[in-house]
PDB file of C-alpha atoms in Angstrom:
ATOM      1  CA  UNK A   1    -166.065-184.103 163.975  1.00  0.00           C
ATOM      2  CA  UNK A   2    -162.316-185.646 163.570  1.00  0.00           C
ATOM      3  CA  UNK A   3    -160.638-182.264 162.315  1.00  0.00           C
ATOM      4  CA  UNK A   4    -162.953-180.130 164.364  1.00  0.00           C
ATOM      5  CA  UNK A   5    -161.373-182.454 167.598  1.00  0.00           C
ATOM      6  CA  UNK A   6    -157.569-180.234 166.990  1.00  0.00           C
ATOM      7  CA  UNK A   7    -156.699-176.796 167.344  1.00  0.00           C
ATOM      8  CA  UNK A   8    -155.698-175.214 163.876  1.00  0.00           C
ATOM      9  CA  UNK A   9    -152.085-174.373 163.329  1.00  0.00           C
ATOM     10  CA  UNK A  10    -150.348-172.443 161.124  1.00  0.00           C
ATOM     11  CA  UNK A  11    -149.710-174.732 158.204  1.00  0.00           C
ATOM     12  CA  UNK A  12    -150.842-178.463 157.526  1.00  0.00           C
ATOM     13  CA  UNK A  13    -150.980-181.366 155.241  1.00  0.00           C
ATOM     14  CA  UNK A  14    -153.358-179.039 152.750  1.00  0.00           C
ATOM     15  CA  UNK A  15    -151.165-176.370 152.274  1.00  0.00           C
ATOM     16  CA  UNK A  16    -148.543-178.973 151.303  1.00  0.00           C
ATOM     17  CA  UNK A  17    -150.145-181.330 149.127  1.00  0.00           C
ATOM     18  CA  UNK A  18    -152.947-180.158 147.802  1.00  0.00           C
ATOM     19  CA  UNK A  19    -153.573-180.389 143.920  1.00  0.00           C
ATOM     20  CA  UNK A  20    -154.701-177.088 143.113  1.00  0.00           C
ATOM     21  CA  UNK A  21    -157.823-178.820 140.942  1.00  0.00           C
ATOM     22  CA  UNK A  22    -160.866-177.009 140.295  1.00  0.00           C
ATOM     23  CA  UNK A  23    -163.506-177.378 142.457  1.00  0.00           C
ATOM     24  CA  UNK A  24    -161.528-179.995 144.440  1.00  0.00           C
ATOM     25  CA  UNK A  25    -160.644-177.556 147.373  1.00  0.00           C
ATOM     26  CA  UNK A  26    -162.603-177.744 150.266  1.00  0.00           C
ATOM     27  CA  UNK A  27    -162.306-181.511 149.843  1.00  0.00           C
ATOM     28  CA  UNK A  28    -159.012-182.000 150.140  1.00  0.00           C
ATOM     29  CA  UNK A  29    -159.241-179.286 152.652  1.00  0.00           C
ATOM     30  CA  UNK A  30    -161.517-182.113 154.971  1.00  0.00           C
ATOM     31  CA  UNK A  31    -159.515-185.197 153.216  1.00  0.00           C
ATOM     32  CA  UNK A  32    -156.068-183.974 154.595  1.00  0.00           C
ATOM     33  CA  UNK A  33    -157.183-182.561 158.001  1.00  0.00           C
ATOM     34  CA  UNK A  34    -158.906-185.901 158.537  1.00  0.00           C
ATOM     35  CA  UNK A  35    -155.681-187.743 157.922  1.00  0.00           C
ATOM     36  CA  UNK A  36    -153.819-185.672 160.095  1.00  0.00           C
ATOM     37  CA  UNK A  37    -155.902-186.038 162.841  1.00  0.00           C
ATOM     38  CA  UNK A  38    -155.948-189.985 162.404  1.00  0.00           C
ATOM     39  CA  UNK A  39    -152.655-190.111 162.230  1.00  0.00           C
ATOM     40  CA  UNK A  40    -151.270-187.288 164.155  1.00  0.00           C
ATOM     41  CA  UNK A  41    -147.420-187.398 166.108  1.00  0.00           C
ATOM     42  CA  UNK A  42    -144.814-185.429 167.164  1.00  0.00           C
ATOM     43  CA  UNK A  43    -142.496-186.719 163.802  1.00  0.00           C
ATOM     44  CA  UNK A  44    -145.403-185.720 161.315  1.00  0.00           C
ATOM     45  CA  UNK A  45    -145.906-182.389 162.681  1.00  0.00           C
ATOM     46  CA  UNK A  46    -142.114-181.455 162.572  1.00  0.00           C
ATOM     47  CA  UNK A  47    -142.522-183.069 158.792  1.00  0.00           C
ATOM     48  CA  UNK A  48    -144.911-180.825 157.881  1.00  0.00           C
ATOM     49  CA  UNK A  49    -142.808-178.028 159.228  1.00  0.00           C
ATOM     50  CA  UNK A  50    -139.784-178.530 156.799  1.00  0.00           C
ATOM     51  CA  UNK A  51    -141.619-179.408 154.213  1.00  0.00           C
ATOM     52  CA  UNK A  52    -143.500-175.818 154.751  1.00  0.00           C
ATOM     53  CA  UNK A  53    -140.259-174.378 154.592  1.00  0.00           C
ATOM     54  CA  UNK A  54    -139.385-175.890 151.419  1.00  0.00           C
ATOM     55  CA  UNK A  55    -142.008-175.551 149.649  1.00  0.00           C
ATOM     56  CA  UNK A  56    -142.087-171.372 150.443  1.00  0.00           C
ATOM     57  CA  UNK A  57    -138.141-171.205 149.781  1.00  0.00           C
ATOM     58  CA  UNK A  58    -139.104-173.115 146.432  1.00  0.00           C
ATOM     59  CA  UNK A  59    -141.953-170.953 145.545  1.00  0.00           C
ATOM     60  CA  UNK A  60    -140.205-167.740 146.112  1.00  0.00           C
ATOM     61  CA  UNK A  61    -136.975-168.929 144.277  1.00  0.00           C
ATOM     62  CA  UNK A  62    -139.474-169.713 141.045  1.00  0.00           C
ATOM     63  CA  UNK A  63    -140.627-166.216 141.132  1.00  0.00           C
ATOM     64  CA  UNK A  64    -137.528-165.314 139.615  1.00  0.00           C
TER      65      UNK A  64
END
């Protein structure tokens, strides 16, 4: 019920810092959209917003 309680955004803790393991998606999927929701503020949302933005600058700059 706790990540069901927020709308969804754009981006979020998941997209961030997830690990990529097998079979391991959908629960960090519910293990970081839990945590956000517990611990949710102004500061950690504009966190997650540069660190969005790094992490697509980086990924597009590895590309080449």
């Amino acid at each position: 019920d706790a990540r069901l309680s927020v709308r969804p955004g754009i981006t979020g803790l998941w997209q961030i810092e997830r690990t990529r393991e097998p079979l391991r998606d959908f629960q960090e999927w519910v293990y970081y959209d839990v945590k956000y929701v517990r611990n949710i503020s102004i500061f950690s949302d504009i966190a997650i917003c540069f660190k969005t933005a790094k992490k697509l600058i980086l990924d597009f700059v590895d590309q080449f």
